[in-house]
Every structure is written in C-alpha cells, then in structure tokens.
Short mmCIF file of N, CA, C and O in Angstrom, two decimals:
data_model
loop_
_atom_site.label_atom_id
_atom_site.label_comp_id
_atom_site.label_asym_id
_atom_site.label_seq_id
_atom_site.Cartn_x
_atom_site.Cartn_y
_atom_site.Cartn_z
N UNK M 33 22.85 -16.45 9.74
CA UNK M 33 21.84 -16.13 10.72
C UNK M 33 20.62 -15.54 10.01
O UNK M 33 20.54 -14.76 9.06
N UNK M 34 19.74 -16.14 10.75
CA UNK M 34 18.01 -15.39 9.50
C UNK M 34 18.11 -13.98 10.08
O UNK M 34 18.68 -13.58 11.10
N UNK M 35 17.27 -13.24 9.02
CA UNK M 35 17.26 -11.81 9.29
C UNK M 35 15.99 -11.60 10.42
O UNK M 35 14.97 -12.26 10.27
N UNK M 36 16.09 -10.88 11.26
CA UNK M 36 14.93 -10.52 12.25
C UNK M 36 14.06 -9.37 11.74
O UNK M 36 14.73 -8.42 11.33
N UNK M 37 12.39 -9.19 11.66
CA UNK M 37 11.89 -8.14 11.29
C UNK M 37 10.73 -7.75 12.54
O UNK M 37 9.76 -8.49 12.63
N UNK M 38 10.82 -6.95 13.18
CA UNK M 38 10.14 -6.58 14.36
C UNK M 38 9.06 -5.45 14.28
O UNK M 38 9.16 -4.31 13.84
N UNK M 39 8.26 -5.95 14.70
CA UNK M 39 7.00 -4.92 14.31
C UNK M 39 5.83 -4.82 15.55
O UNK M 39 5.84 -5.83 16.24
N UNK M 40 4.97 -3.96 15.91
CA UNK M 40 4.50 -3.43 17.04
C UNK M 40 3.00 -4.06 16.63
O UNK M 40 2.50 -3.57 15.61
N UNK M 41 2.07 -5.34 17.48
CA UNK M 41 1.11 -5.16 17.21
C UNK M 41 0.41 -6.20 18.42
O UNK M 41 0.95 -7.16 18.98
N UNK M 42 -0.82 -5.72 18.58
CA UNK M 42 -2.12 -6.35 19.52
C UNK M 42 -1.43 -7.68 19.69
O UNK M 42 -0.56 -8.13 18.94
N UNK M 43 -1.94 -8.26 20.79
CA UNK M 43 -2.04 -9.86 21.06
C UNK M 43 -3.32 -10.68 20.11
O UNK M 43 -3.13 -11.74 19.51
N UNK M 44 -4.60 -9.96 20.15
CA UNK M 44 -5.03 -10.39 19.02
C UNK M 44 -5.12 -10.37 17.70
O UNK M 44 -5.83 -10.97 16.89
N UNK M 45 -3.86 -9.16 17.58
CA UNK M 45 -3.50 -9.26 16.25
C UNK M 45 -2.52 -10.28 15.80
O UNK M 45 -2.52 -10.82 14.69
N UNK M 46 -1.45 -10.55 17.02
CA UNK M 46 -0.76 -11.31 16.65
C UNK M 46 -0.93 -12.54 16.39
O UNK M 46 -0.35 -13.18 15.52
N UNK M 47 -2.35 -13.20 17.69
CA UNK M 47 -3.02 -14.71 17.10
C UNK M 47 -3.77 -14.68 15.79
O UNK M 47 -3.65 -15.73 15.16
N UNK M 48 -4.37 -13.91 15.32
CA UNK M 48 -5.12 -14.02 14.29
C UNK M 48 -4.41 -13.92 12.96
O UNK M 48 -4.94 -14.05 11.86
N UNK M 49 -2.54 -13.54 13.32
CA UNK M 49 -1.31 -13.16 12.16
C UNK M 49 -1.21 -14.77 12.29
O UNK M 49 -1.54 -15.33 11.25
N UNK M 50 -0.88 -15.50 13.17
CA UNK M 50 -0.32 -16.70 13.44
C UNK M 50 -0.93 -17.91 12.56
O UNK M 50 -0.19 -18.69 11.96
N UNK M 51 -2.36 -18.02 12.52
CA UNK M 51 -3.16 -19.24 11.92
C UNK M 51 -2.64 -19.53 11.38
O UNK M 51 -1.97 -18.81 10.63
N UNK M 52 -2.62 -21.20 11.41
CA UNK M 52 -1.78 -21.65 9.90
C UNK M 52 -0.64 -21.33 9.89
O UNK M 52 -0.12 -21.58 8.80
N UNK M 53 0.13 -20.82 10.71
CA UNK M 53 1.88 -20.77 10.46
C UNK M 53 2.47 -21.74 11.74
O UNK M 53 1.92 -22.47 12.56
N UNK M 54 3.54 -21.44 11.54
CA UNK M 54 4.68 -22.37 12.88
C UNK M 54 5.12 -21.09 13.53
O UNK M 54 5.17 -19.98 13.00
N UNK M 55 5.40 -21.41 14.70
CA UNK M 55 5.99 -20.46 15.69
C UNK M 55 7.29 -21.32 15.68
O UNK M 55 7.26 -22.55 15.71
N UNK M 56 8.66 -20.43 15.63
CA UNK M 56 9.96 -20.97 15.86
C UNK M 56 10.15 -20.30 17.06
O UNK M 56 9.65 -19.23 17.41
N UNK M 57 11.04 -21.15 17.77
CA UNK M 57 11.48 -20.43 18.41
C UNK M 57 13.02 -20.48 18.42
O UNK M 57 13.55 -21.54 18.09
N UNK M 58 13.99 -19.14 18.85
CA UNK M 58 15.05 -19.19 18.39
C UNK M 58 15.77 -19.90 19.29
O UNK M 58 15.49 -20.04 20.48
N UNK M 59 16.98 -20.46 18.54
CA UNK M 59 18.05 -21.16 19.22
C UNK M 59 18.43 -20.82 20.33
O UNK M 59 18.84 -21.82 20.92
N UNK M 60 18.55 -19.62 21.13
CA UNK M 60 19.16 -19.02 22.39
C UNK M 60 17.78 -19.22 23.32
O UNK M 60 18.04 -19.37 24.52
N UNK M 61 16.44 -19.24 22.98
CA UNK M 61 15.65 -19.62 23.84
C UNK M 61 15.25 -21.21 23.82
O UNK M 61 14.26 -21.43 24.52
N UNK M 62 15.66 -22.05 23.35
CA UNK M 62 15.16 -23.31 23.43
C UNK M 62 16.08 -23.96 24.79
O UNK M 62 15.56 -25.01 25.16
N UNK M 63 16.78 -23.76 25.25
CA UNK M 63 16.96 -24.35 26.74
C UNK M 63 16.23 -23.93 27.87
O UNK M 63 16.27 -24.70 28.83
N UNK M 64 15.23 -22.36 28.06
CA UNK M 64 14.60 -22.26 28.53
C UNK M 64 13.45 -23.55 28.80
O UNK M 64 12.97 -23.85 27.70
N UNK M 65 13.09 -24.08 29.49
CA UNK M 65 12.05 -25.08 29.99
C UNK M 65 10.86 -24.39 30.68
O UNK M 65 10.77 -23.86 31.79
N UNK M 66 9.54 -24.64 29.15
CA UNK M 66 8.33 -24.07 29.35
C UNK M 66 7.32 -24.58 30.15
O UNK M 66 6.12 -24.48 29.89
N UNK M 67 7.88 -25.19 31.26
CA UNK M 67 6.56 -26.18 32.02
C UNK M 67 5.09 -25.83 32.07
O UNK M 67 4.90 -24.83 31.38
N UNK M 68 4.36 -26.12 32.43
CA UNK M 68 2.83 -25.84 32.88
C UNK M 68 2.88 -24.72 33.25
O UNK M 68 2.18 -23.88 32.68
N UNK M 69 3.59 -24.41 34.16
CA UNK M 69 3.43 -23.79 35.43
C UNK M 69 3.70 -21.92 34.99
O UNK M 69 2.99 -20.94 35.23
N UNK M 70 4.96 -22.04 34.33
CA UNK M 70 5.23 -21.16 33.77
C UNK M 70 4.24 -20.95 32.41
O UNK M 70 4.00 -19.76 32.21
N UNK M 71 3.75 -21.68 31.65
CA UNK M 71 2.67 -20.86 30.77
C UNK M 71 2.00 -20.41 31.19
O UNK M 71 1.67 -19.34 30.67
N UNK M 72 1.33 -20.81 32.35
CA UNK M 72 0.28 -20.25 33.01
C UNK M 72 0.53 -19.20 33.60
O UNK M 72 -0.48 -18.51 33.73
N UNK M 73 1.55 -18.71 34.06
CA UNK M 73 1.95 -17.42 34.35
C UNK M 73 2.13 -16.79 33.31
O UNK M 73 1.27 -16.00 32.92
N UNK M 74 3.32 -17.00 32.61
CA UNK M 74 2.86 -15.91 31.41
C UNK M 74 1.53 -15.24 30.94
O UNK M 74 1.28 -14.04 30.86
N UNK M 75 0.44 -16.70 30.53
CA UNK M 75 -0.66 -16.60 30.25
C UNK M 75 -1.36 -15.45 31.16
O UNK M 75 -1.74 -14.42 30.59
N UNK M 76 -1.52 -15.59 32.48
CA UNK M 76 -1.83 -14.97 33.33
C UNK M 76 -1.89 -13.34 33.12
O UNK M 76 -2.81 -12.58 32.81
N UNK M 77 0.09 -13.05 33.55
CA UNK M 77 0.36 -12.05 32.86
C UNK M 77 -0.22 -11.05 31.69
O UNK M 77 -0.53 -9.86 31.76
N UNK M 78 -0.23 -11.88 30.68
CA UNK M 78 -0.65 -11.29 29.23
C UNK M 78 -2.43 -10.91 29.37
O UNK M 78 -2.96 -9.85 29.03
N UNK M 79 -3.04 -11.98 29.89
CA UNK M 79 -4.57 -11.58 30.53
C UNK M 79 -4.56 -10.13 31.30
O UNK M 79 -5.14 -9.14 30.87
N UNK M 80 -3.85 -10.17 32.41
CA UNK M 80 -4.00 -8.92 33.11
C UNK M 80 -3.11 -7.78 32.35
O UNK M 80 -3.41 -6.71 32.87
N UNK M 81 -2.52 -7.67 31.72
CA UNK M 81 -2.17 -6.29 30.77
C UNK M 81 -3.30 -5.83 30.13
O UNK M 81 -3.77 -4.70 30.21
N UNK M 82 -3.90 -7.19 29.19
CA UNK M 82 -4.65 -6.80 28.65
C UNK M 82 -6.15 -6.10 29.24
O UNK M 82 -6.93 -5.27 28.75
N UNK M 83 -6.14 -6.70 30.25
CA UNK M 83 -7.25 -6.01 31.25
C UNK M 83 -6.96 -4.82 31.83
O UNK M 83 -8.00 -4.18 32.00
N UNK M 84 -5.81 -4.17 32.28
CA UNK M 84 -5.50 -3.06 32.63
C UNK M 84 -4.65 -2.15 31.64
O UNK M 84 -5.11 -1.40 30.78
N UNK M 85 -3.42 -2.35 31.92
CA UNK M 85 -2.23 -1.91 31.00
C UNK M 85 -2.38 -1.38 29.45
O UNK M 85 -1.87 -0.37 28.96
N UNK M 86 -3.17 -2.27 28.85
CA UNK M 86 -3.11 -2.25 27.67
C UNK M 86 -4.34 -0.90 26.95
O UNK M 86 -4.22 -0.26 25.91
N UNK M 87 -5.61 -0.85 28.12
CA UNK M 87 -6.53 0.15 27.79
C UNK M 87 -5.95 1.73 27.69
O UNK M 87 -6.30 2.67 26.98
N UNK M 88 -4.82 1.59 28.81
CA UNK M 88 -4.14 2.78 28.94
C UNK M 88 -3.01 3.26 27.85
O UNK M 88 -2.38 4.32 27.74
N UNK M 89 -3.02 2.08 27.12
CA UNK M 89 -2.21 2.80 25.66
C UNK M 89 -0.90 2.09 25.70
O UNK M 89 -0.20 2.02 24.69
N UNK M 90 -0.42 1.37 27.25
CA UNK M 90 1.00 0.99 27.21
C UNK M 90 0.98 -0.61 26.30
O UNK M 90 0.29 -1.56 25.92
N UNK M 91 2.53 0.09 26.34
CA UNK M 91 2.96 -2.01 25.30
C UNK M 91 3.34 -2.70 26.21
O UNK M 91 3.21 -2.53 27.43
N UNK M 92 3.94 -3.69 25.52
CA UNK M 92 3.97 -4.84 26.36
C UNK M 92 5.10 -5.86 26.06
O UNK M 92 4.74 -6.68 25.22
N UNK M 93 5.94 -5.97 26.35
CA UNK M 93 7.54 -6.51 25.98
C UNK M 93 7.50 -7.70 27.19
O UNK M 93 8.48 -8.43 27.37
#
C-alpha cells in the first residue's frame, strides 16, 4: 500500500501545487460516480467556503 502524507493547505495553494502533476485517485474512491451534477456541487460548495468560511479562519475537509 503507498504511504499517505497529509498536509494542511489553501485551495489555491493546492491548484497552483497541482500543475503539471496527475491527480490519483485512490482505489476505495473510484466507484464513486463523479457526474456533472455532482462536480458542480462540490464546485459550488468549495466557492462558498471560500467566500465565507474560509475568511473566518475555518478549514475545510
């Protein structure tokens, strides 16, 4: 099993970590089914933290 290393950082830190790499995703989440519908919620989601939630200091899991 690969080793996991977890670390605390921005959403735009994390796109601007990403360029140029692959996103895996792990084996226990690939039966999840990412339709449209659901990115866009997520997406959504992650917009409005960042608009509220996130000024106030909280994270975001």
């Amino acid at each position: 099993m690969a080793e996991l290393h977890v670390s605390k950082k921005s959403i735009s830190k994390l796109f601007s970590d990403m360029q140029d790499k692959k996103f895996i995703i792990p084996d226990y989440q690939r039966p999840y089914k990412w339709t449209l519908e659901k990115c866009e919620t997520l997406w959504s989601d992650i917009e409005n933290f960042a608009n509220t939630d996130a000024k106030r200091g909280a994270d975001y899991f």
